[in-house]
Amino acid sequence: MSRRSSSSSLEILLGLLGGALVAIGAFIWRVYTATPDYPQAQGNDDHDDRD
């Protein structure tokens, strides 16, 4: 029975870790894909200033 309890804990830990990894991965992916938008917005502002 002790082993079964450990198995359950491991499964829960793995589930939490998996969910965290997925959430972090999605967050990083969004930030990584949105990164190019930031410099573009700043560049547009600079361009307006020059204009």
GROMACS .gro file of C-alpha atoms in nm:
model
   51
    1MET     CA    1   0.000   0.000   0.000
    2SER     CA    2   0.290   0.230   0.075
    3ARG     CA    3   0.410   0.189  -0.283
    4ARG     CA    4   0.064   0.272  -0.418
    5SER     CA    5   0.063   0.596  -0.217
    6SER     CA    6   0.401   0.689  -0.364
    7SER     CA    7   0.274   0.613  -0.713
    8SER     CA    8  -0.023   0.844  -0.662
    9SER     CA    9   0.204   1.121  -0.534
   10LEU     CA   10   0.436   1.075  -0.831
   11GLU     CA   11   0.143   1.086  -1.071
   12ILE     CA   12   0.014   1.407  -0.910
   13LEU     CA   13   0.361   1.561  -0.916
   14LEU     CA   14   0.409   1.463  -1.279
   15GLY     CA   15   0.067   1.605  -1.365
   16LEU     CA   16   0.145   1.935  -1.191
   17LEU     CA   17   0.489   1.954  -1.353
   18GLY     CA   18   0.340   1.877  -1.693
   19GLY     CA   19   0.073   2.143  -1.654
   20ALA     CA   20   0.331   2.396  -1.535
   21LEU     CA   21   0.561   2.315  -1.826
   22VAL     CA   22   0.275   2.353  -2.074
   23ALA     CA   23   0.166   2.684  -1.918
   24ILE     CA   24   0.523   2.818  -1.909
   25GLY     CA   25   0.587   2.695  -2.263
   26ALA     CA   26   0.272   2.863  -2.394
   27PHE     CA   27   0.358   3.185  -2.209
   28ILE     CA   28   0.716   3.188  -2.342
   29TRP     CA   29   0.588   3.105  -2.692
   30ARG     CA   30   0.346   3.399  -2.683
   31VAL     CA   31   0.614   3.636  -2.554
   32TYR     CA   32   0.867   3.504  -2.807
   33THR     CA   33   0.625   3.548  -3.098
   34ALA     CA   34   0.512   3.890  -2.969
   35THR     CA   35   0.870   4.013  -2.918
   36PRO     CA   36   0.911   4.136  -3.281
   37ASP     CA   37   0.599   4.352  -3.234
   38TYR     CA   38   0.760   4.560  -2.957
   39PRO     CA   39   1.058   4.693  -3.157
   40GLN     CA   40   0.826   4.766  -3.450
   41ALA     CA   41   0.596   4.981  -3.234
   42GLN     CA   42   0.895   5.173  -3.093
   43GLY     CA   43   1.036   5.218  -3.444
   44ASN     CA   44   0.704   5.361  -3.561
   45ASP     CA   45   0.706   5.611  -3.274
   46ASP     CA   46   1.059   5.721  -3.365
   47HIS     CA   47   0.954   5.757  -3.727
   48ASP     CA   48   0.662   5.981  -3.625
   49ASP     CA   49   0.905   6.196  -3.426
   50ARG     CA   50   1.131   6.240  -3.728
   51ASP     CA   51   0.830   6.324  -3.942
   0.00000   0.00000   0.00000
